[in-house]
C-alpha cells in the first residue's frame, strides 16, 4: 500500500494546500495530512482547530486522513508506515529550503522519498501568512481558502461584526 504524508503548519489550510492534497489522493492509496505541533510558532489557530478545519475540508476525499505530529517528520512516517512525503512547490523561492529538507530527510531515512508537486498556477501566490495579513487588513480572501476556513477567519478577525 502506498501511503503518503502531506506535512505542514496549515494555519489555516488554503486552497493551495487543498489542491496538493486532492492531487495526492489520486496518486496514493492513502494520504495523511499531518499538522506540525510546534509550540514555538506564533499561530492563529490551535492545533485542534487546524485539524478540525482540515478534517471538514478533506472529508470529500475517501482516502485522506488528518493527524498531527511532533518531533521528526520521518519518525511520524515510520510510525504510520508511510514512504512518501508530498510537498507543494509554488515558486523558485520555495525550492532552496524544500531541497534542503528533502535531502536531510533522505539522509535520515533513505527509504522515504519526497515528491514535489507544482502548485496550480491559480494558487501559486497563496500562503497562509499572506491570507492572514490580507483578511486582517480588510481584504477579500474568497476563493483563496476553503469556505470553512474563510468563515473561521472572518469570526477570528470579527469582520462585519
Ligand atoms: O507548512 P510549513 O511550516 O512549511 O511545514 C514545515 C514542515 C512541518 C514540513 C517542517 O517544518 C517539518 O517537517 N517539521 C518537522 C521537524 C523535522 O522533521 N525537521 C527536520 C526536517 S529536515
PDB file of N, CA and C and ligand atoms in Angstrom, residues 6-11 17 34-38 41 69-75 85 87 90 97-98 100-106 108 128, ligand 1:
ATOM      1  N   UNK A   6       1.298  14.461   3.785  1.00  0.00           N
ATOM      2  CA  UNK A   6       1.394  15.875   3.372  1.00  0.00           C
ATOM      3  C   UNK A   6       1.565  16.685   4.667  1.00  0.00           C
ATOM      4  N   UNK A   7       2.795  17.082   4.994  1.00  0.00           N
ATOM      5  CA  UNK A   7       3.002  17.773   6.266  1.00  0.00           C
ATOM      6  C   UNK A   7       2.922  19.290   6.114  1.00  0.00           C
ATOM      7  N   UNK A   8       2.648  19.966   7.224  1.00  0.00           N
ATOM      8  CA  UNK A   8       2.664  21.432   7.175  1.00  0.00           C
ATOM      9  C   UNK A   8       2.132  22.046   8.446  1.00  0.00           C
ATOM     10  N   UNK A   9       2.114  23.390   8.454  1.00  0.00           N
ATOM     11  CA  UNK A   9       1.579  24.113   9.608  1.00  0.00           C
ATOM     12  C   UNK A   9       0.071  24.323   9.449  1.00  0.00           C
ATOM     13  N   UNK A  10      -0.362  24.544   8.236  1.00  0.00           N
ATOM     14  CA  UNK A  10      -1.797  24.693   7.902  1.00  0.00           C
ATOM     15  C   UNK A  10      -2.505  25.701   8.818  1.00  0.00           C
ATOM     16  N   UNK A  11      -1.939  26.895   8.929  1.00  0.00           N
ATOM     17  CA  UNK A  11      -2.502  27.901   9.851  1.00  0.00           C
ATOM     18  C   UNK A  11      -3.049  29.103   9.090  1.00  0.00           C
ATOM     19  N   UNK A  17      -3.087  24.388  -0.493  1.00  0.00           N
ATOM     20  CA  UNK A  17      -2.873  23.117   0.215  1.00  0.00           C
ATOM     21  C   UNK A  17      -3.858  22.067  -0.298  1.00  0.00           C
ATOM     22  N   UNK A  34      -0.634  15.891   7.818  1.00  0.00           N
ATOM     23  CA  UNK A  34      -0.048  15.927   9.162  1.00  0.00           C
ATOM     24  C   UNK A  34       0.269  17.356   9.582  1.00  0.00           C
ATOM     25  N   UNK A  35      -0.396  17.791  10.646  1.00  0.00           N
ATOM     26  CA  UNK A  35      -0.203  19.159  11.142  1.00  0.00           C
ATOM     27  C   UNK A  35       0.918  19.154  12.183  1.00  0.00           C
ATOM     28  N   UNK A  36       1.904  20.000  11.972  1.00  0.00           N
ATOM     29  CA  UNK A  36       3.037  20.065  12.905  1.00  0.00           C
ATOM     30  C   UNK A  36       2.617  20.707  14.224  1.00  0.00           C
ATOM     31  N   UNK A  37       2.863  20.003  15.330  1.00  0.00           N
ATOM     32  CA  UNK A  37       2.642  20.577  16.666  1.00  0.00           C
ATOM     33  C   UNK A  37       3.919  21.307  17.025  1.00  0.00           C
ATOM     34  N   UNK A  38       3.890  22.620  16.898  1.00  0.00           N
ATOM     35  CA  UNK A  38       5.107  23.392  17.164  1.00  0.00           C
ATOM     36  C   UNK A  38       4.770  24.561  18.072  1.00  0.00           C
ATOM     37  N   UNK A  41       5.990  28.299  17.370  1.00  0.00           N
ATOM     38  CA  UNK A  41       5.474  29.119  16.270  1.00  0.00           C
ATOM     39  C   UNK A  41       4.251  29.908  16.731  1.00  0.00           C
ATOM     40  N   UNK A  69       1.454  15.849  14.446  1.00  0.00           N
ATOM     41  CA  UNK A  69       2.683  15.185  14.884  1.00  0.00           C
ATOM     42  C   UNK A  69       3.626  16.184  15.528  1.00  0.00           C
ATOM     43  N   UNK A  70       4.514  15.634  16.386  1.00  0.00           N
ATOM     44  CA  UNK A  70       5.600  16.459  16.894  1.00  0.00           C
ATOM     45  C   UNK A  70       6.877  15.645  16.700  1.00  0.00           C
ATOM     46  N   UNK A  71       8.013  16.279  16.851  1.00  0.00           N
ATOM     47  CA  UNK A  71       9.279  15.563  16.616  1.00  0.00           C
ATOM     48  C   UNK A  71       9.600  15.523  15.141  1.00  0.00           C
ATOM     49  N   UNK A  72      10.418  14.561  14.768  1.00  0.00           N
ATOM     50  CA  UNK A  72      10.859  14.480  13.371  1.00  0.00           C
ATOM     51  C   UNK A  72       9.753  13.943  12.461  1.00  0.00           C
ATOM     52  N   UNK A  73       9.643  14.574  11.294  1.00  0.00           N
ATOM     53  CA  UNK A  73       8.638  14.133  10.321  1.00  0.00           C
ATOM     54  C   UNK A  73       8.865  12.672   9.920  1.00  0.00           C
ATOM     55  N   UNK A  74      10.125  12.300   9.724  1.00  0.00           N
ATOM     56  CA  UNK A  74      10.395  10.920   9.267  1.00  0.00           C
ATOM     57  C   UNK A  74       9.964   9.885  10.317  1.00  0.00           C
ATOM     58  N   UNK A  75      10.027  10.274  11.605  1.00  0.00           N
ATOM     59  CA  UNK A  75       9.581   9.340  12.655  1.00  0.00           C
ATOM     60  C   UNK A  75       8.068   9.146  12.588  1.00  0.00           C
ATOM     61  N   UNK A  85       6.718  11.600   1.234  1.00  0.00           N
ATOM     62  CA  UNK A  85       6.365  12.924   1.745  1.00  0.00           C
ATOM     63  C   UNK A  85       5.952  13.716   0.511  1.00  0.00           C
ATOM     64  N   UNK A  87       5.061  17.425  -0.996  1.00  0.00           N
ATOM     65  CA  UNK A  87       5.116  18.864  -0.743  1.00  0.00           C
ATOM     66  C   UNK A  87       4.738  19.609  -2.020  1.00  0.00           C
ATOM     67  N   UNK A  90       5.662  26.231  -4.911  1.00  0.00           N
ATOM     68  CA  UNK A  90       4.969  27.359  -5.535  1.00  0.00           C
ATOM     69  C   UNK A  90       5.854  28.109  -6.513  1.00  0.00           C
ATOM     70  N   UNK A  97      14.848  25.875   0.349  1.00  0.00           N
ATOM     71  CA  UNK A  97      14.531  25.311   1.662  1.00  0.00           C
ATOM     72  C   UNK A  97      13.951  23.902   1.538  1.00  0.00           C
ATOM     73  N   UNK A  98      13.083  23.740   0.543  1.00  0.00           N
ATOM     74  CA  UNK A  98      12.452  22.426   0.347  1.00  0.00           C
ATOM     75  C   UNK A  98      13.483  21.368  -0.034  1.00  0.00           C
ATOM     76  N   UNK A 100      16.651  21.434   0.760  1.00  0.00           N
ATOM     77  CA  UNK A 100      17.442  21.158   1.965  1.00  0.00           C
ATOM     78  C   UNK A 100      16.714  20.145   2.856  1.00  0.00           C
ATOM     79  N   UNK A 101      15.415  20.378   3.055  1.00  0.00           N
ATOM     80  CA  UNK A 101      14.640  19.472   3.914  1.00  0.00           C
ATOM     81  C   UNK A 101      14.558  18.078   3.298  1.00  0.00           C
ATOM     82  N   UNK A 102      14.326  18.037   1.986  1.00  0.00           N
ATOM     83  CA  UNK A 102      14.203  16.730   1.309  1.00  0.00           C
ATOM     84  C   UNK A 102      15.507  15.946   1.436  1.00  0.00           C
ATOM     85  N   UNK A 103      16.640  16.642   1.273  1.00  0.00           N
ATOM     86  CA  UNK A 103      17.936  15.953   1.350  1.00  0.00           C
ATOM     87  C   UNK A 103      18.236  15.490   2.777  1.00  0.00           C
ATOM     88  N   UNK A 104      17.879  16.334   3.759  1.00  0.00           N
ATOM     89  CA  UNK A 104      18.099  15.943   5.159  1.00  0.00           C
ATOM     90  C   UNK A 104      17.218  14.742   5.500  1.00  0.00           C
ATOM     91  N   UNK A 105      15.961  14.797   5.081  1.00  0.00           N
ATOM     92  CA  UNK A 105      15.062  13.672   5.371  1.00  0.00           C
ATOM     93  C   UNK A 105      15.548  12.399   4.689  1.00  0.00           C
ATOM     94  N   UNK A 106      16.106  12.546   3.490  1.00  0.00           N
ATOM     95  CA  UNK A 106      16.590  11.384   2.768  1.00  0.00           C
ATOM     96  C   UNK A 106      17.851  10.813   3.417  1.00  0.00           C
ATOM     97  N   UNK A 108      18.399  11.008   6.686  1.00  0.00           N
ATOM     98  CA  UNK A 108      17.938  10.382   7.930  1.00  0.00           C
ATOM     99  C   UNK A 108      17.172   9.086   7.670  1.00  0.00           C
ATOM    100  N   UNK A 128      -0.484  30.887   3.764  1.00  0.00           N
ATOM    101  CA  UNK A 128      -1.314  31.100   4.957  1.00  0.00           C
ATOM    102  C   UNK A 128      -1.022  32.471   5.568  1.00  0.00           C
TER     103      UNK A 128
HETATM  104  O1  LIG B   1       3.933  24.469   6.355  1.00  0.00           O
HETATM  105  P1  LIG B   1       5.393  24.505   6.764  1.00  0.00           P
HETATM  106  O2  LIG B   1       5.550  25.331   8.031  1.00  0.00           O
HETATM  107  O3  LIG B   1       6.284  24.947   5.641  1.00  0.00           O
HETATM  108  O4  LIG B   1       5.816  22.984   7.114  1.00  0.00           O
HETATM  109  C1  LIG B   1       7.116  22.658   7.510  1.00  0.00           C
HETATM  110  C2  LIG B   1       7.228  21.193   7.990  1.00  0.00           C
HETATM  111  C3  LIG B   1       6.162  20.866   9.016  1.00  0.00           C
HETATM  112  C4  LIG B   1       7.060  20.282   6.792  1.00  0.00           C
HETATM  113  C5  LIG B   1       8.651  21.023   8.586  1.00  0.00           C
HETATM  114  O5  LIG B   1       8.906  22.061   9.487  1.00  0.00           O
HETATM  115  C6  LIG B   1       8.869  19.692   9.303  1.00  0.00           C
HETATM  116  O6  LIG B   1       8.913  18.661   8.690  1.00  0.00           O
HETATM  117  N1  LIG B   1       8.994  19.762  10.648  1.00  0.00           N
HETATM  118  C7  LIG B   1       9.149  18.589  11.500  1.00  0.00           C
HETATM  119  C8  LIG B   1      10.529  18.535  12.159  1.00  0.00           C
HETATM  120  C9  LIG B   1      11.529  17.854  11.259  1.00  0.00           C
HETATM  121  O7  LIG B   1      11.382  16.720  10.837  1.00  0.00           O
HETATM  122  N2  LIG B   1      12.591  18.606  10.938  1.00  0.00           N
HETATM  123  C10 LIG B   1      13.638  18.161  10.041  1.00  0.00           C
HETATM  124  C11 LIG B   1      13.201  18.398   8.598  1.00  0.00           C
HETATM  125  S1  LIG B   1      14.545  18.210   7.559  1.00  0.00           S
END
